[in-house]
Coordinates of C-alpha atoms and ligand atoms in Angstrom, one line a residue:
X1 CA -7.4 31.1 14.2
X2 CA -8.1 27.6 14.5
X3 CA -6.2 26.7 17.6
X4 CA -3.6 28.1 20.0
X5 CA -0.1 27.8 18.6
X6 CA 1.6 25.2 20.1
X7 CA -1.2 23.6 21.4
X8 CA -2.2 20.5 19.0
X9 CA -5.4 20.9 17.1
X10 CA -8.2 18.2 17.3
X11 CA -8.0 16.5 13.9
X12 CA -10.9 14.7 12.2
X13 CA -10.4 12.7 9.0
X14 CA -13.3 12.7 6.8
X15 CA -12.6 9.8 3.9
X16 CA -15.1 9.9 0.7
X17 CA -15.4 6.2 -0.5
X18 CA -19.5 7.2 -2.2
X19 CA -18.1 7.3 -5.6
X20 CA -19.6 4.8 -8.3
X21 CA -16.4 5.0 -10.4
X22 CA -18.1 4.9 -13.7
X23 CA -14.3 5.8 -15.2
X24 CA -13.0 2.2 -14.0
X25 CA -15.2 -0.3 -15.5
X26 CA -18.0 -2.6 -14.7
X27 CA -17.7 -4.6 -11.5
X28 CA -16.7 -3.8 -8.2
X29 CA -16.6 0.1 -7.3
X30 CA -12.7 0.9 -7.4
X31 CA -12.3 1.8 -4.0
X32 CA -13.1 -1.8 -2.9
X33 CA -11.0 -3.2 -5.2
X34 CA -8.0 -5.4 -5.2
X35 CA -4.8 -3.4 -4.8
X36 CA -1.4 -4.7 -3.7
X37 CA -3.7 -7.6 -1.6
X38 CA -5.8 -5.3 -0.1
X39 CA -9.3 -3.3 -1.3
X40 CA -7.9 0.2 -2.0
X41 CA -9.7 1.8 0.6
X42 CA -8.6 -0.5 3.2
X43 CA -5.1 0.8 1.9
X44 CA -5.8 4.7 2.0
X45 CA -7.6 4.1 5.3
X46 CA -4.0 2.7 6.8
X47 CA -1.8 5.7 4.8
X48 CA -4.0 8.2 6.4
X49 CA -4.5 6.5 10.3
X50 CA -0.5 5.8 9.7
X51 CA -0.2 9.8 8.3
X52 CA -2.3 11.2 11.4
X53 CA -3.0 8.6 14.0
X54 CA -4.1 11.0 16.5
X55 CA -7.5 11.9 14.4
X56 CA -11.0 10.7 14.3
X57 CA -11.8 8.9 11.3
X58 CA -15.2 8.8 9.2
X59 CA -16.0 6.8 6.3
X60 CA -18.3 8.3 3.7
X61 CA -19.7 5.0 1.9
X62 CA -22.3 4.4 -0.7
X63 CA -25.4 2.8 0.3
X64 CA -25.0 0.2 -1.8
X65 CA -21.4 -0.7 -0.6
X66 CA -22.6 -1.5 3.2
X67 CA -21.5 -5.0 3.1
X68 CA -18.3 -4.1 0.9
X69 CA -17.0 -1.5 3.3
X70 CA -18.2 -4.6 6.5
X71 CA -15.0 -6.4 5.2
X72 CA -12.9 -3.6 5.0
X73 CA -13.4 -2.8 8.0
X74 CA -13.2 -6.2 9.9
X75 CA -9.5 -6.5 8.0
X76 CA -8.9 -2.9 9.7
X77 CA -9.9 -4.7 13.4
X78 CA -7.5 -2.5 15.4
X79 CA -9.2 0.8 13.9
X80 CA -12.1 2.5 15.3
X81 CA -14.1 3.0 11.9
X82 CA -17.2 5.0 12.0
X83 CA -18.8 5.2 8.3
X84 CA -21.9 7.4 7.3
X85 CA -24.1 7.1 3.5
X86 CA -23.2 9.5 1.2
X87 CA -26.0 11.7 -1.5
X88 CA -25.6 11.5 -5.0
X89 CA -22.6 14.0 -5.6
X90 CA -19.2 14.1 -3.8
X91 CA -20.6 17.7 -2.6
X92 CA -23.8 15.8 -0.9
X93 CA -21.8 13.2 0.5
X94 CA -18.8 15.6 2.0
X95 CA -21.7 17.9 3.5
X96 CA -23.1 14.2 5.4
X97 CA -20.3 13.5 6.6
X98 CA -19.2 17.2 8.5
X99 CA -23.1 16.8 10.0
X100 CA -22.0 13.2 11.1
X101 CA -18.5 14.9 12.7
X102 CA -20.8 17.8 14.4
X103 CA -21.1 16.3 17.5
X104 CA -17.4 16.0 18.3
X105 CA -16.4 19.4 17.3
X106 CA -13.2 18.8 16.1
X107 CA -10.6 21.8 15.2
X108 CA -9.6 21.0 11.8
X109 CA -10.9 18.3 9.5
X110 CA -9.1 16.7 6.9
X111 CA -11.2 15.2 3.5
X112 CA -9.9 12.4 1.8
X113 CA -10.6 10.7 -1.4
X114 CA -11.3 6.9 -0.8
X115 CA -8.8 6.1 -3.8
X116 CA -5.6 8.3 -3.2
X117 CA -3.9 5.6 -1.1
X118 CA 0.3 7.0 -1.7
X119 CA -0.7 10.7 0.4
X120 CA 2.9 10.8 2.5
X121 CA 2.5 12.0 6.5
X122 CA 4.8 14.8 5.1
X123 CA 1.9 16.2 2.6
X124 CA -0.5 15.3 5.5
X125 CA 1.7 17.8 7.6
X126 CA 1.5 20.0 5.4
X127 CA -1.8 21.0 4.9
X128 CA -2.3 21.0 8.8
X129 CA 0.2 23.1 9.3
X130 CA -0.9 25.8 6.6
X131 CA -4.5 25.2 7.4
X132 CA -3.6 26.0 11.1
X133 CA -2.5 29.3 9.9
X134 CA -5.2 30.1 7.5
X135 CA -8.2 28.0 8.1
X136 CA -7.9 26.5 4.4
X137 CA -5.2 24.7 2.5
X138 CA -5.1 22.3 0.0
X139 CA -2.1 20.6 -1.7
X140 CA -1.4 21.7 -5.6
X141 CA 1.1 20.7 -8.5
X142 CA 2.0 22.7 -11.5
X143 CA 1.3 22.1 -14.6
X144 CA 3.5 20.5 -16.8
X145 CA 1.7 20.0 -20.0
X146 CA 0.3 22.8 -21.7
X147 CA -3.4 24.0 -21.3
X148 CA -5.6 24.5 -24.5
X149 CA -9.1 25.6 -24.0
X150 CA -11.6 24.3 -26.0
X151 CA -15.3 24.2 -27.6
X152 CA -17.9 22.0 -27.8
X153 CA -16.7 20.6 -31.4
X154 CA -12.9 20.2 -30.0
X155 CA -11.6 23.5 -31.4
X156 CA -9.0 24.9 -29.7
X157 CA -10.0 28.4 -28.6
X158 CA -7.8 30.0 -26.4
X159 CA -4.4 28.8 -24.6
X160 CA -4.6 29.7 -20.8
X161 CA -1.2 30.9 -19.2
X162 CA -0.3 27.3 -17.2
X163 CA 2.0 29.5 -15.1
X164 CA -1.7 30.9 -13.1
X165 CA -3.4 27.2 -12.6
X166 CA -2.7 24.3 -11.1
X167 CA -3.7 20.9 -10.3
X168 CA -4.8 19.8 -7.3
X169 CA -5.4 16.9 -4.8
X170 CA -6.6 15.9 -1.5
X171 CA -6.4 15.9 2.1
X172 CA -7.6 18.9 1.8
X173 CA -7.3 20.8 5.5
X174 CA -9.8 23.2 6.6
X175 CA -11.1 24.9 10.0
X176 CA -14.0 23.0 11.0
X177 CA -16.4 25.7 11.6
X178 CA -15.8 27.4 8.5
X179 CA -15.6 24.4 6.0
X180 CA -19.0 23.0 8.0
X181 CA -20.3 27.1 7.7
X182 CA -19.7 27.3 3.8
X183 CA -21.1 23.7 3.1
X184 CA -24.5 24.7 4.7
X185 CA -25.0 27.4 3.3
X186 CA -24.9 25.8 -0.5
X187 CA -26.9 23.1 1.2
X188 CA -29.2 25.8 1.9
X189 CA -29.5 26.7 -1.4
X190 CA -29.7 23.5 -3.0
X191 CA -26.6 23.3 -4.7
X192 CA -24.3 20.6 -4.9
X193 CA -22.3 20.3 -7.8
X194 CA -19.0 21.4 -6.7
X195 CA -16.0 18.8 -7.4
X196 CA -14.1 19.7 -4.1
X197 CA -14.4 21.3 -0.7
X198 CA -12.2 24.6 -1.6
X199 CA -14.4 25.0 -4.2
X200 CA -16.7 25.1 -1.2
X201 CA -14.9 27.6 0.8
X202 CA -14.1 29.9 -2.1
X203 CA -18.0 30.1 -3.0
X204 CA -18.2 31.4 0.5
X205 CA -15.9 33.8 -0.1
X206 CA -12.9 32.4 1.9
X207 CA -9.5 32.6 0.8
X208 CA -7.7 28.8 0.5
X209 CA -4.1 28.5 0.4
X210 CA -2.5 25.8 -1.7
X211 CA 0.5 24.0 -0.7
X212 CA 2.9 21.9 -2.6
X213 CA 1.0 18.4 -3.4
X214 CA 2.8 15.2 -4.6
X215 CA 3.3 13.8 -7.8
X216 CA 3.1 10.2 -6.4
X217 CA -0.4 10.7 -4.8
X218 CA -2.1 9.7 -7.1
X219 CA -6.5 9.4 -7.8
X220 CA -7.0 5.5 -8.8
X221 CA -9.1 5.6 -11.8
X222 CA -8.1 3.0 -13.7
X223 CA -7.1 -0.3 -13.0
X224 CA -4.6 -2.0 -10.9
X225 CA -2.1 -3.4 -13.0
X226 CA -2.0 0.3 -14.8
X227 CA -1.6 1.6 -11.2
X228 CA 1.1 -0.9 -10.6
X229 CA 3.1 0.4 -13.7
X230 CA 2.8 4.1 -13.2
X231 CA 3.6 3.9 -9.2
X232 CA 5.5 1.1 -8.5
X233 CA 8.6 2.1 -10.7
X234 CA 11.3 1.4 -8.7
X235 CA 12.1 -2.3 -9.5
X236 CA 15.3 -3.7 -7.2
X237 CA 16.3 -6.9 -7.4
X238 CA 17.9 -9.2 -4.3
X239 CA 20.2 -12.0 -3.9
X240 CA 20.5 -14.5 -1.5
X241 CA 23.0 -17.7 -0.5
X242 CA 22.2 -20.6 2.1
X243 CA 23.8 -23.9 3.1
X244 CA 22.8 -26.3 5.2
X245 CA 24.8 -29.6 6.2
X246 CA 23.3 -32.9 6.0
X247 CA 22.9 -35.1 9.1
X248 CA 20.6 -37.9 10.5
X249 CA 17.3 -37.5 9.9
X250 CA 14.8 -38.8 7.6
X251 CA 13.2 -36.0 5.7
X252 CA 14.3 -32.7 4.4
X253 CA 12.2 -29.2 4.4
X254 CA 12.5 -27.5 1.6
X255 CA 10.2 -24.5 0.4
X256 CA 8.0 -25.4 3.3
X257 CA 7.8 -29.3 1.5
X258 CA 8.9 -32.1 3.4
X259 CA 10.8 -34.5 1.0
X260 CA 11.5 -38.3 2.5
X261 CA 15.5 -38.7 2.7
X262 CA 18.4 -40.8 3.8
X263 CA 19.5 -37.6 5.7
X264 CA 18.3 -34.5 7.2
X265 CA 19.5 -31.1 7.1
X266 CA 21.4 -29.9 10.1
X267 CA 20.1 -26.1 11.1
X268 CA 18.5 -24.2 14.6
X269 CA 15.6 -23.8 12.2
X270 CA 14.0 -26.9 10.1
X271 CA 16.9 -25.8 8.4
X272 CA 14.8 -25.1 5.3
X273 CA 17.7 -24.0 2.9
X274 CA 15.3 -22.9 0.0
X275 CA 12.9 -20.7 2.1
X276 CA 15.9 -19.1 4.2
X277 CA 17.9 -18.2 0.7
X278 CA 14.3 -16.7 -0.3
X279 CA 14.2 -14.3 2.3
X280 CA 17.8 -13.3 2.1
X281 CA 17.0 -12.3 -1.3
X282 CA 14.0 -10.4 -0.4
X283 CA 15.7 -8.3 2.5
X284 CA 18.4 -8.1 -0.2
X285 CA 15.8 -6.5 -2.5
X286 CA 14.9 -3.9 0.2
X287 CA 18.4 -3.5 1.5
X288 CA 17.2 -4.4 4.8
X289 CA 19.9 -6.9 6.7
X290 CA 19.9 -10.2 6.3
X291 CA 17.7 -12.9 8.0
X292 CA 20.9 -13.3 10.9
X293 CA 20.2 -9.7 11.6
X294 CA 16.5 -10.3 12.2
X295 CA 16.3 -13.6 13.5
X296 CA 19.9 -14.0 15.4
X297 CA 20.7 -17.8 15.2
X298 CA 21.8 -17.5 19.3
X299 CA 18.2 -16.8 20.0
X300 CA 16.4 -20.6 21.8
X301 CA 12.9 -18.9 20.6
X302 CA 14.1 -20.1 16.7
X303 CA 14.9 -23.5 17.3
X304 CA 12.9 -26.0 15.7
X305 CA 11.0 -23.1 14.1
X306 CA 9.2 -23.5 10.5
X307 CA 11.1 -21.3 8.4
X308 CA 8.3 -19.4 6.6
X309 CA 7.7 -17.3 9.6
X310 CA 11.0 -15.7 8.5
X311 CA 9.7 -15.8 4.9
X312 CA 6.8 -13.8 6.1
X313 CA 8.5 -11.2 8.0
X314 CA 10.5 -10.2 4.9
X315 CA 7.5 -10.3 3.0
X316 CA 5.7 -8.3 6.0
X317 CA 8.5 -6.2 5.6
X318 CA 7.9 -5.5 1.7
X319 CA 4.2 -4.6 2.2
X320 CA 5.2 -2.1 4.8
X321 CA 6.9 -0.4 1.9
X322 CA 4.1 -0.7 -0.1
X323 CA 5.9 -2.3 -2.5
X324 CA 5.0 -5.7 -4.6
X325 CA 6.7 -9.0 -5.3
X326 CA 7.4 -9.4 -9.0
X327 CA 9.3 -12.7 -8.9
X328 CA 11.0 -15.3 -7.0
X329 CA 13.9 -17.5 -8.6
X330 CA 15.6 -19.9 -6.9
X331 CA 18.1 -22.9 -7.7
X332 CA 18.8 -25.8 -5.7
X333 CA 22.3 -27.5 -5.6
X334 CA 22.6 -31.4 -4.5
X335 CA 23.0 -34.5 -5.8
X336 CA 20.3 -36.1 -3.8
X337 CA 17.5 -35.4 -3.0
X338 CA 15.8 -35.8 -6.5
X339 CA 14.5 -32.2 -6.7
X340 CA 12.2 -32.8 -10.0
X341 CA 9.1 -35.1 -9.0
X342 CA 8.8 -32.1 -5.9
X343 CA 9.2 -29.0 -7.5
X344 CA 6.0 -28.2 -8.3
X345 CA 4.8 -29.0 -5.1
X346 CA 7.6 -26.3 -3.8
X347 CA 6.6 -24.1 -6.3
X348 CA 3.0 -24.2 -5.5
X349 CA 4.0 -24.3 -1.5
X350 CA 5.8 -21.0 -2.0
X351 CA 3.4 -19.0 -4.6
X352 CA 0.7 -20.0 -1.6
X353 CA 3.1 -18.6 1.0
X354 CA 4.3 -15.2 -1.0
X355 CA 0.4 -14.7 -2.2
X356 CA 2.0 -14.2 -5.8
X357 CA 1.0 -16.8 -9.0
X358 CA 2.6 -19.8 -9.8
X359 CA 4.0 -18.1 -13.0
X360 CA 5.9 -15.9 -10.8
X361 CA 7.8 -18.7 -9.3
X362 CA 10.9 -20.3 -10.4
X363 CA 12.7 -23.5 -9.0
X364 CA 15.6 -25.1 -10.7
X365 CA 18.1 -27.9 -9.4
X366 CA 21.3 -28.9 -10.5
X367 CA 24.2 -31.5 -9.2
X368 CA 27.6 -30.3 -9.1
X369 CA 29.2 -33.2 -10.9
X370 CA 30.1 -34.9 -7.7
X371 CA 32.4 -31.8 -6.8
X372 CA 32.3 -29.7 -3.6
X373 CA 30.7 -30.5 -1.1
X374 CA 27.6 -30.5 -2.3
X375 CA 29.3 -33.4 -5.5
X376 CA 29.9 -35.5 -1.7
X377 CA 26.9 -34.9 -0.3
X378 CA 27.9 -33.1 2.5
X379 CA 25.4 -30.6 2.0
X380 CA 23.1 -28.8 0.3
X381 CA 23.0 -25.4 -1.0
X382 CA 20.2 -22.7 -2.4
X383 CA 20.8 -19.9 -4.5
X384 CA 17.7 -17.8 -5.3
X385 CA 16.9 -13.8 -6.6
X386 CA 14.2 -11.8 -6.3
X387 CA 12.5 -8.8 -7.9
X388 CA 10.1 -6.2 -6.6
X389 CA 9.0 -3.2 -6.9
X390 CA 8.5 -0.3 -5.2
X391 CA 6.9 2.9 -5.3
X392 CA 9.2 6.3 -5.7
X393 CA 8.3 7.0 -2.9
X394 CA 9.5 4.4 -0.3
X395 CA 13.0 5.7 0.5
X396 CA 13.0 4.8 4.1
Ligands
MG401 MG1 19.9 -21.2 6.8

């Protein structure tokens, strides 16, 4: 119906971002909000171009947001962004939008709400592949609670059998002509008061099929942190170990601080013992190799290198995840350097680099009794843990 199997359908993306979010509090409209580091729409514009890079995307906005949705875009460079002004209801703004996408005619189009950044490529496959077959298809979840219906004074006056509704979500997936068809025609009539597009297509008398939806893709309508404690669930915590050698020099590196000293430390890097044991911990957190593995110690490009570029990448590789740094801890081991007069200069150094609060990190030293080698002075060692979380979700 929509295209020829086995041929790939043209795919546009509608995204509705017009929404005032009265449900969220005063301030900023949700959807440009902080989440994770990013505004949340920046973050469900990457899910979906990363879910179905191959489609067109269009941006419903609110008037009012112009310059907010400027910045979004400009931290989405790489993307070709297109955004139109949404009416007054989600129905309004979802009907601008298709006569925006006219023009390029595309097969299916998928519509998106602004703040359901978690949608997997799976669900996104999903609904294209039904919608293929039937020209509508939405994703749905059962309900688990029970249903009570009831009247204006809160009296409960009937219970509904759950097992014949459901709840459901976005992208919804629908044959362009026909979703573009049944919006005109309320248009035409001067309605536009329906909450979702297969509302849309039933008024107009087509059949929608509903496929399974997922529990993590969730509507943000409330704030962050709350968002943060019902997705990101999945705390894991990482370890890491590092030693360096002390040789001539003048200055150590540590935490990306230079501290004036008798001695250097020895190391193809600046030999930054804090920062390297940081990032062991974090791939440790993600169970993702070690810093060896990623930035092989035979390898001329590392020499010399300032060791938060590897303190990045682990951290690059955390927000590809989606997931959030809780804490960093981290103990030093030496009997010189003094550690104390600098550590809240480390502390501050790497809070700046991880983009997390000061409260969030931890920085202890201790001697070892003139033991070890560390009690000669051989060397120093870094010890350091940290925690994150992650959605449910992020099983790679
Ligand atoms: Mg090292």
């Amino acid at each position: 119906m929509v295209a020829m199997p086995g041929t790939s359908p043209r795919l546009a993306l509608l995204i509705v971002a017009a929404g005032r979010g009265t449900r969220f509090g005063a301030g900023l409209p949700k959807q440009y909000r902080s989440f994770g580091g990013a505004p949340l729409l920046a973050t469900t514009i990457q899910t979906c171009q990363r879910a179905v890079p191959e489609a067109e995307i269009l941006i419903v906005i609110n008037s009012d947001d112009a310059g907010l949705f400027e910045r979004v875009a400009a931290q989405l460079a790489g993307l070709a962004l297109r955004a139109v002004t949404g009416g007054t209801t989600r129905q309004e703004s979802v009907w601008r939008g298709l006569q925006a996408l006219q023009a390029s005619a595309p097969d299916l189009v998928l519509i998106h709400d602004g703040v359901r950044p978690f949608a997997t490529p799976d669900l996104f496959g999903r609904v294209i592949s039904a919608a293929r077959a039937s020209g509508a298809a939405i994703p749905g979840l059962a309900l688990t609670d029970t249903i009570k219906q009831v009247d204006a004074a809160g009296c409960i006056i009937g219970s509904p059998d759950r097992s014949l509704l459901m709840r459901v979500q976005t992208p919804q997936a629908f044959a362009f002509p026909l979703i573009f068809a049944a919006h005109a025609r309320l248009a035409a009539a001067g309605r536009f008061d329906l909450t979702d597009d297969a509302a849309v297509m039933a008024k107009a008398g087509h059949s929608v099929k509903v496929v399974a939806g997922e529990a993590g893709n969730l509507k943000v309508t409330v704030p962050e942190d709350l968002i943060v404690q019902a997705h990101l669930t999945d705390t894991r915590i990482g370890q890491g170990f590092d030693v360096h050698a002390f040789g001539p020099g003048d200055h150590v590196v540590l935490g990306g601080v230079t501290i004036a000293h008798s001695a250097g430390l020895v190391g193809h890097s600046d030999a930054d013992v804090l920062l390297h044991a940081l990032t062991d911990a974090l791939y440790g957190a993600l169970a993702d190799g070690d810093i060896g593995q990623h930035f092989p110690p035979s390898d001329p490009q590392w020499r010399g290198q300032a060791s938060d570029l590897f303190f990045k990448h682990a951290l690059a590789r955390l927000a590809a995840r989606q997931g959030r740094l809780a804490h960093l801890d981290a103990t030093l081991i030496c009997e010189t350097p003094k550690i104390g007069p600098h550590a809240l200069a480390i502390r501050q150094n790497i809070a700046r680099l991880a983009g997390i609060s000061l409260d969030r990190v931890a920085l202890k030293a201790t001697t070892s009794e003139k033991l070890g080698f560390t009690g000669r002075s051989e060397g120093l060692a870094a010890l350091a843990i940290a925690t994150i979380r992650l959605p449910e979700t992020s099983d790679v």
